[in-house]
PDB file of C-alpha atoms in Angstrom:
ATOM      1  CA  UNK N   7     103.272  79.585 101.299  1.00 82.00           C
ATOM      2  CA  UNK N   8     101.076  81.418 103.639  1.00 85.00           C
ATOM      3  CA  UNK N   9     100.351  85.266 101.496  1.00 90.00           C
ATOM      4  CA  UNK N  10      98.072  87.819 100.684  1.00 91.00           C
ATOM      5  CA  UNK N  11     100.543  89.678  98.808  1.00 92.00           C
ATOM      6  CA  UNK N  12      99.605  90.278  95.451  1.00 93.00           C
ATOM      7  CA  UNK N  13     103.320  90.049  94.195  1.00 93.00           C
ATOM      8  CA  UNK N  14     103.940  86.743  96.089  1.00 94.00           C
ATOM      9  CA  UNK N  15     100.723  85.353  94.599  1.00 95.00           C
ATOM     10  CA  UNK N  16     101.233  86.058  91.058  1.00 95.00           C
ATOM     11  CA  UNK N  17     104.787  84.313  91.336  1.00 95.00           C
ATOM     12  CA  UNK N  18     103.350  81.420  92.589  1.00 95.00           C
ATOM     13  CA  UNK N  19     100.562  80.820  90.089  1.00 95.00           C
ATOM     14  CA  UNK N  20     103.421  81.166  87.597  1.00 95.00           C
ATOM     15  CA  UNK N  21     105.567  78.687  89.577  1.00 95.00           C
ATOM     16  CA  UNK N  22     102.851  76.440  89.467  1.00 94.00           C
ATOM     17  CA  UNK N  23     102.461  76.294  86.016  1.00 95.00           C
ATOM     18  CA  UNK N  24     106.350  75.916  85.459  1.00 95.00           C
ATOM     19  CA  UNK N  25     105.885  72.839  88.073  1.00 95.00           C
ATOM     20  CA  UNK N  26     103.943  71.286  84.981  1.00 94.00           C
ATOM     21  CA  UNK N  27     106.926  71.370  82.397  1.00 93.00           C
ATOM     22  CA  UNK N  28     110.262  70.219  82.360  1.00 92.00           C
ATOM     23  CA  UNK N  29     112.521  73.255  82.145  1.00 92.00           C
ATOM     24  CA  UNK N  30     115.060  74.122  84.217  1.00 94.00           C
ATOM     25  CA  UNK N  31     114.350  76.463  87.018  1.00 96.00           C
ATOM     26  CA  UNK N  32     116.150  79.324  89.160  1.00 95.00           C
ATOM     27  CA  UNK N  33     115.397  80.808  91.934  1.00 96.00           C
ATOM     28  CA  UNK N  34     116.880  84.036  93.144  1.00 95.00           C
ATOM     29  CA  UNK N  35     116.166  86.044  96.486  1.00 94.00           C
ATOM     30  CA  UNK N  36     118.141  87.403  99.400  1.00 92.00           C
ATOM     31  CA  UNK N  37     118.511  84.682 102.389  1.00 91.00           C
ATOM     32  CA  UNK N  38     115.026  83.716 104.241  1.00 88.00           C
ATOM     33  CA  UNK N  39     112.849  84.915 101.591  1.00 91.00           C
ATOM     34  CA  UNK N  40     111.962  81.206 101.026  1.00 92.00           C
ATOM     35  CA  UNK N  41     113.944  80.281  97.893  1.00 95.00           C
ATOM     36  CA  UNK N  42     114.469  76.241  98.452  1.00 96.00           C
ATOM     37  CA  UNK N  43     110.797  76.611 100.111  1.00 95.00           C
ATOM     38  CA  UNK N  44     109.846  77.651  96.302  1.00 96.00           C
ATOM     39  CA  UNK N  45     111.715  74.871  94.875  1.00 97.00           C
ATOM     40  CA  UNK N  46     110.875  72.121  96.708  1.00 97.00           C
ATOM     41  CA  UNK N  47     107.297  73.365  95.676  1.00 96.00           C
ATOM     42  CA  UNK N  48     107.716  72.337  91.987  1.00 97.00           C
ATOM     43  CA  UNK N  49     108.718  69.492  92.895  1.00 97.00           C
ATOM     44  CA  UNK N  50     106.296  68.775  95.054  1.00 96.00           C
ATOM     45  CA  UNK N  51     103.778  70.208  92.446  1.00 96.00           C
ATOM     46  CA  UNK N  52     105.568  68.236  89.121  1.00 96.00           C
ATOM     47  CA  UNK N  53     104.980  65.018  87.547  1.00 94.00           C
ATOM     48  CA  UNK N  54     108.652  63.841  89.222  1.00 94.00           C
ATOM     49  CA  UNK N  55     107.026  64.554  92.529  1.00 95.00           C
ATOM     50  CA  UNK N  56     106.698  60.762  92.965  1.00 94.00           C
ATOM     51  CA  UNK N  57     110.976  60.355  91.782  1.00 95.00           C
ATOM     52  CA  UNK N  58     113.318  61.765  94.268  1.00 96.00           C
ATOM     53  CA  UNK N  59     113.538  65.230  95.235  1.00 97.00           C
ATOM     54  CA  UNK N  60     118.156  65.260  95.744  1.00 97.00           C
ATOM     55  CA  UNK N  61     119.479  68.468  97.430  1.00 97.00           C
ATOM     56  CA  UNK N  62     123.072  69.638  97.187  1.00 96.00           C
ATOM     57  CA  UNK N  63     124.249  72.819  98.509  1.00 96.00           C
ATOM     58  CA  UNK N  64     126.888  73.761  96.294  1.00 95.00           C
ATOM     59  CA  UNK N  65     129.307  75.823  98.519  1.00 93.00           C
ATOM     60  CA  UNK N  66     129.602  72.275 100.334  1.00 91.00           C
ATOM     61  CA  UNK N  67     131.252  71.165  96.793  1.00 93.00           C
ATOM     62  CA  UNK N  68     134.383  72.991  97.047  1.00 89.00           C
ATOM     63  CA  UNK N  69     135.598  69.980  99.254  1.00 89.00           C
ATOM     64  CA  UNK N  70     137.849  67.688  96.766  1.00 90.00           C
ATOM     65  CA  UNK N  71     135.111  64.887  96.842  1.00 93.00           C
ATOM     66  CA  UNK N  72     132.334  67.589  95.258  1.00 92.00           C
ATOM     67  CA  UNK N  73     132.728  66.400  91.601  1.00 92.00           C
ATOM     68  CA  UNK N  74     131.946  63.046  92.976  1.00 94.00           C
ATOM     69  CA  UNK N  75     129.121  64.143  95.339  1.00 95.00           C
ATOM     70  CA  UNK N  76     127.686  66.141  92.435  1.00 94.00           C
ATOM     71  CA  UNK N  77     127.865  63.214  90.575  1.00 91.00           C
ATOM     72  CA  UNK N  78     126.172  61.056  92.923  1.00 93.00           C
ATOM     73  CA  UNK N  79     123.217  63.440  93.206  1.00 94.00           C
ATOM     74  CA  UNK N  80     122.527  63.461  89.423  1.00 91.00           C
ATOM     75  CA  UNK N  81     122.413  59.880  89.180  1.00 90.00           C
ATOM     76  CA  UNK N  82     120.666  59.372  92.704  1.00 93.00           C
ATOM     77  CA  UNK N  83     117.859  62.255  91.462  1.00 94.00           C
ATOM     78  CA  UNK N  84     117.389  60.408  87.596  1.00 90.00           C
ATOM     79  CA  UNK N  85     113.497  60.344  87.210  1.00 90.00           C
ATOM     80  CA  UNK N  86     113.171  63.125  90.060  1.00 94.00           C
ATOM     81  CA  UNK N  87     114.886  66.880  90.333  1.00 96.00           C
ATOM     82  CA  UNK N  88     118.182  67.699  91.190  1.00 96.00           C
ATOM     83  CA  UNK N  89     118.019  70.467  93.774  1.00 97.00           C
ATOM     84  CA  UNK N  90     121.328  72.591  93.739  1.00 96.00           C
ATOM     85  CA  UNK N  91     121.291  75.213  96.386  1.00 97.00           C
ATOM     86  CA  UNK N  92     123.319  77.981  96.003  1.00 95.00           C
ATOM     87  CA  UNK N  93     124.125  77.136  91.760  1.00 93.00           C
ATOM     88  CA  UNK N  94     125.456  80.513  92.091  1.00 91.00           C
ATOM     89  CA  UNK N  95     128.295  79.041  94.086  1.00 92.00           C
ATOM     90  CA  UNK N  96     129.081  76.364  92.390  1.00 91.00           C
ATOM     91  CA  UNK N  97     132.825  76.301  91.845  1.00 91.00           C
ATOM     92  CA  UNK N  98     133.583  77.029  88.289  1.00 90.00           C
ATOM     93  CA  UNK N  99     135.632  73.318  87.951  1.00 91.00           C
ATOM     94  CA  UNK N 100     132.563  71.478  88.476  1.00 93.00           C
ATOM     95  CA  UNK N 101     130.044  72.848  85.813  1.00 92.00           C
ATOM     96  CA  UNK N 102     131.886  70.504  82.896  1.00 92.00           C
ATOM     97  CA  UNK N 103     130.525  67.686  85.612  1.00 91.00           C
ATOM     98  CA  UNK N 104     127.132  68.873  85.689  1.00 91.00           C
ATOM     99  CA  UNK N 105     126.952  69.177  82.094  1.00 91.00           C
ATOM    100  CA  UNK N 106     128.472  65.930  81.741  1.00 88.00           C
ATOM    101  CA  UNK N 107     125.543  64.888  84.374  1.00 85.00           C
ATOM    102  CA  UNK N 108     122.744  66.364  82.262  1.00 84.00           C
ATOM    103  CA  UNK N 109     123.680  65.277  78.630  1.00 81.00           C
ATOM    104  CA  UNK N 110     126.018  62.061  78.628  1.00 68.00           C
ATOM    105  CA  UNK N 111     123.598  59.692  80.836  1.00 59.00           C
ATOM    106  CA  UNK N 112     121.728  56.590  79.129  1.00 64.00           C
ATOM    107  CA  UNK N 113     118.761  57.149  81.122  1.00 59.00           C
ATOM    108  CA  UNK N 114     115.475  57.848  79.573  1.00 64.00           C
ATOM    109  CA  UNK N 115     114.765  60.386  82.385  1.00 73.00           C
ATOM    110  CA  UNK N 116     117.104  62.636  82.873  1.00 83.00           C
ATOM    111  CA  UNK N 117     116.342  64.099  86.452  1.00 89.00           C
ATOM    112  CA  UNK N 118     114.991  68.021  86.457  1.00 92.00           C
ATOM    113  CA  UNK N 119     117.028  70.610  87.400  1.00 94.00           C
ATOM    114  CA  UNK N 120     116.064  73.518  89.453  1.00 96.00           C
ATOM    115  CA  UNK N 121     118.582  75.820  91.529  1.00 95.00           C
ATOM    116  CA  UNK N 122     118.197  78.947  94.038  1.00 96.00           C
ATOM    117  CA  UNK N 123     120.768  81.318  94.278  1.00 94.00           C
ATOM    118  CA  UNK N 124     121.019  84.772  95.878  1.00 94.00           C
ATOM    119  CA  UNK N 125     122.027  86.559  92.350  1.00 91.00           C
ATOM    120  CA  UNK N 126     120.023  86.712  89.429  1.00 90.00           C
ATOM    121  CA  UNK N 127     120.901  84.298  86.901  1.00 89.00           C
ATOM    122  CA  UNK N 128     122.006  86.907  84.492  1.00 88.00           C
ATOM    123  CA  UNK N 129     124.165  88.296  87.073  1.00 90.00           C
ATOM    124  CA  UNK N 130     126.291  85.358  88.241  1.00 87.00           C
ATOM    125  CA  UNK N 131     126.455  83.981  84.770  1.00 86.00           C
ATOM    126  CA  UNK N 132     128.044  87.325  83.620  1.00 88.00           C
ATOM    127  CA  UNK N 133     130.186  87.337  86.191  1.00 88.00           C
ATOM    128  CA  UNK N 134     131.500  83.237  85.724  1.00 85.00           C
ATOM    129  CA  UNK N 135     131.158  83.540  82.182  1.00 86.00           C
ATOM    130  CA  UNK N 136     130.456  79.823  81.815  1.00 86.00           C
ATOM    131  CA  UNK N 137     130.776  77.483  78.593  1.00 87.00           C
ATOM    132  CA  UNK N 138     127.722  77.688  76.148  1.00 87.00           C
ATOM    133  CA  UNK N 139     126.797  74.273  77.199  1.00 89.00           C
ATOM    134  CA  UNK N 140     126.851  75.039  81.400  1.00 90.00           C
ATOM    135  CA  UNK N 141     124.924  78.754  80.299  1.00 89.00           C
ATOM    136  CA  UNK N 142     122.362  76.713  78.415  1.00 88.00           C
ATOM    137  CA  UNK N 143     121.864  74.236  81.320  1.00 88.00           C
ATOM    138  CA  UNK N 144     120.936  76.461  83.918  1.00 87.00           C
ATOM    139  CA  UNK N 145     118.820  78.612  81.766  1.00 87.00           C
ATOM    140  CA  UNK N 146     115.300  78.233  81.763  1.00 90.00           C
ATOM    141  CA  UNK N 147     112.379  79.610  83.666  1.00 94.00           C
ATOM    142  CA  UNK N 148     113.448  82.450  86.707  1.00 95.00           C
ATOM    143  CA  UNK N 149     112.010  83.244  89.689  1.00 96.00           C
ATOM    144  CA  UNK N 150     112.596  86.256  91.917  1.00 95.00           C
ATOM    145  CA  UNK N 151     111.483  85.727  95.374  1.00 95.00           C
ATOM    146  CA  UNK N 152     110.238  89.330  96.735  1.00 93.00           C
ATOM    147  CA  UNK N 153     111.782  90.575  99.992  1.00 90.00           C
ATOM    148  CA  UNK N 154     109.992  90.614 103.113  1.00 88.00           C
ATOM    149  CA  UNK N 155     110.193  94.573 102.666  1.00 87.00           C
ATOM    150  CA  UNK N 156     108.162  94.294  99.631  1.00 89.00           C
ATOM    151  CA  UNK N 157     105.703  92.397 101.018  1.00 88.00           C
ATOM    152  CA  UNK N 158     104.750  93.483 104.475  1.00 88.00           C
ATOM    153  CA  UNK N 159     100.940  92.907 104.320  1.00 90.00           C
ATOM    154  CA  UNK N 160     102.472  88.784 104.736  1.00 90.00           C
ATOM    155  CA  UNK N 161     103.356  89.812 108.293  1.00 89.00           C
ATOM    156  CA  UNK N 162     100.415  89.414 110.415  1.00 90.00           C
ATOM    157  CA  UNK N 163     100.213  86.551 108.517  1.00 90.00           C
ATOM    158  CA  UNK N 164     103.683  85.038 109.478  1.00 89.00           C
ATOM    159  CA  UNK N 165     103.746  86.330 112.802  1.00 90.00           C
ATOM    160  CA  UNK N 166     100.208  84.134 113.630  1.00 91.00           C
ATOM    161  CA  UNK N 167     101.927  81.147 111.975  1.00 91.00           C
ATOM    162  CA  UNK N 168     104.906  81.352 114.431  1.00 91.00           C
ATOM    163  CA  UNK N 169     102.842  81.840 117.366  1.00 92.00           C
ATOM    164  CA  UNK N 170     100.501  78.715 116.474  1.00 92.00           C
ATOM    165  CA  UNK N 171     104.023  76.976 116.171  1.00 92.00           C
ATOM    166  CA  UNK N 172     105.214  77.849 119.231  1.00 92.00           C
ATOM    167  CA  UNK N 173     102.341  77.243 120.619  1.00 92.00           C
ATOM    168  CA  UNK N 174     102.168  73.797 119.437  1.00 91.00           C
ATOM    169  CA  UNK N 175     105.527  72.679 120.250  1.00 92.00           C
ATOM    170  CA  UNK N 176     105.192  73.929 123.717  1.00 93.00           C
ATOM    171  CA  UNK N 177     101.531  72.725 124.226  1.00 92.00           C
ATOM    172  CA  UNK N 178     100.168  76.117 125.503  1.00 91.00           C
ATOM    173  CA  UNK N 179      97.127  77.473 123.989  1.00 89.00           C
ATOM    174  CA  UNK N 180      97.736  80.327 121.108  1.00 87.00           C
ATOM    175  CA  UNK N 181      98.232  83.641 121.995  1.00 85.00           C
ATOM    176  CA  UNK N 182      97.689  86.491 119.843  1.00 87.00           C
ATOM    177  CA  UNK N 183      99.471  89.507 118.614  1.00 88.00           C
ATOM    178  CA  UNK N 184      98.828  92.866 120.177  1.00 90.00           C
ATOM    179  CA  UNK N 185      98.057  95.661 117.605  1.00 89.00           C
ATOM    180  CA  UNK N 186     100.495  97.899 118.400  1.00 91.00           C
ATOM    181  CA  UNK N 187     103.296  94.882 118.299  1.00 91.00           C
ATOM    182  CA  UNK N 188     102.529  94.160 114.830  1.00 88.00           C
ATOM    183  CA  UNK N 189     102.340  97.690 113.410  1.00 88.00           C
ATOM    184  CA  UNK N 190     106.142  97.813 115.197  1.00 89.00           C
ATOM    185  CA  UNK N 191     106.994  94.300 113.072  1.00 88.00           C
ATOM    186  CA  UNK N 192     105.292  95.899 110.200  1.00 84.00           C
ATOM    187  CA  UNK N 193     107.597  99.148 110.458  1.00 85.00           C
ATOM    188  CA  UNK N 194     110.148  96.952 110.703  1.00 84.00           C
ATOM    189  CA  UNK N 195     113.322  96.522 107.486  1.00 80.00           C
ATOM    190  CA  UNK N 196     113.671  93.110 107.846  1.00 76.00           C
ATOM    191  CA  UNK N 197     117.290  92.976 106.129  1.00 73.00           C
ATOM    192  CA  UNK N 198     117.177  89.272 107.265  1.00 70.00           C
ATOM    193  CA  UNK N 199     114.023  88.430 105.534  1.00 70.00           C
ATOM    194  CA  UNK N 200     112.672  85.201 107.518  1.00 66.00           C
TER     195      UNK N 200
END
């Protein structure tokens, strides 16, 4: 993550530290405010960095073959983290499976689980008023990733990083922002995050 926002940076440190255990982790944010970004971060930063890192996006398991695909990632992730994007959207018919997933292997090493969603955990759970077991799953340590609204002093930032991209990928030398352009992206709402 490139930051200088104070809120962005305390989240991280505590992501970091979470990266070190083996709780279950959520992360919640509006679209483009780098929620699977965050997540494949602990993984990356965890002692299952070296086991596989599976993703599922769970609106994709509405399908009929999603129990089995859900299935298939838990065992394919077993010794790494199981990546569900979107937990908040996983159809209510499938969270017996991922219980079943989590507590009926004969594994030693069960894989990690850590999930983004756009609601907060409390939220969605209220709302799908899962079984005990699927509730106690999915809880464990949250994350809330800030809007780009909230943290507008990452814009210069993120605006130098695309134009070094560009840049890059078209083989012309970097250009930089004009002043008055990024006050104008500052000013900006940004109801689309990144």
């Amino acid at each position: 993550f490139i930051t200088r926002s104070p809120l962005l940076e305390d989240l991280l440190a505590r992501a970091r530290m979470a990266a070190s255990g083996e709780t279950p982790v959520y992360v919640s944010g509006e679209p483009g405010t780098g929620r699977e970004t965050l997540a494949r971060a602990i993984h990356r930063a965890s002692a299952r960095s070296g086991g596989p890192l599976v993703e599922l996006a769970c609106p994709g398991l509405e399908a009929p073959d999603g129990e089995e695909r859900l299935r298939e990632g838990a065992h394919a992730s077993i010794g790494g983290t199981l990546l569900l994007c979107d937990l908040d959207e996983l159809p209510v018919r499938l969270h017996g499976t991922l219980v079943a997933a989590f507590t009926s292997s004969t594994n030693a090493v069960l894989p990690r689980l850590v999930a983004t969603g756009e609601m907060a955990p409390e939220q969605w759970l209220a709302e799908t008023r899962p079984s005990p077991e699927f509730a106690e799953l999915v809880s464990g340590v949250h994350f809330a990733m800030p809007a780009l609204a909230r943290r507008r002093e990452d814009i210069p930032l993120l605006v130098a990083e695309v134009l070094e991209d560009l840049a890059r990928e078209s083989g012309q030398p970097i250009k930089n922002c004009a002043p008055d352009a990024l006050e104008t992206l500052a000013a900006v709402q940004w109801p689309g995050n990144v």
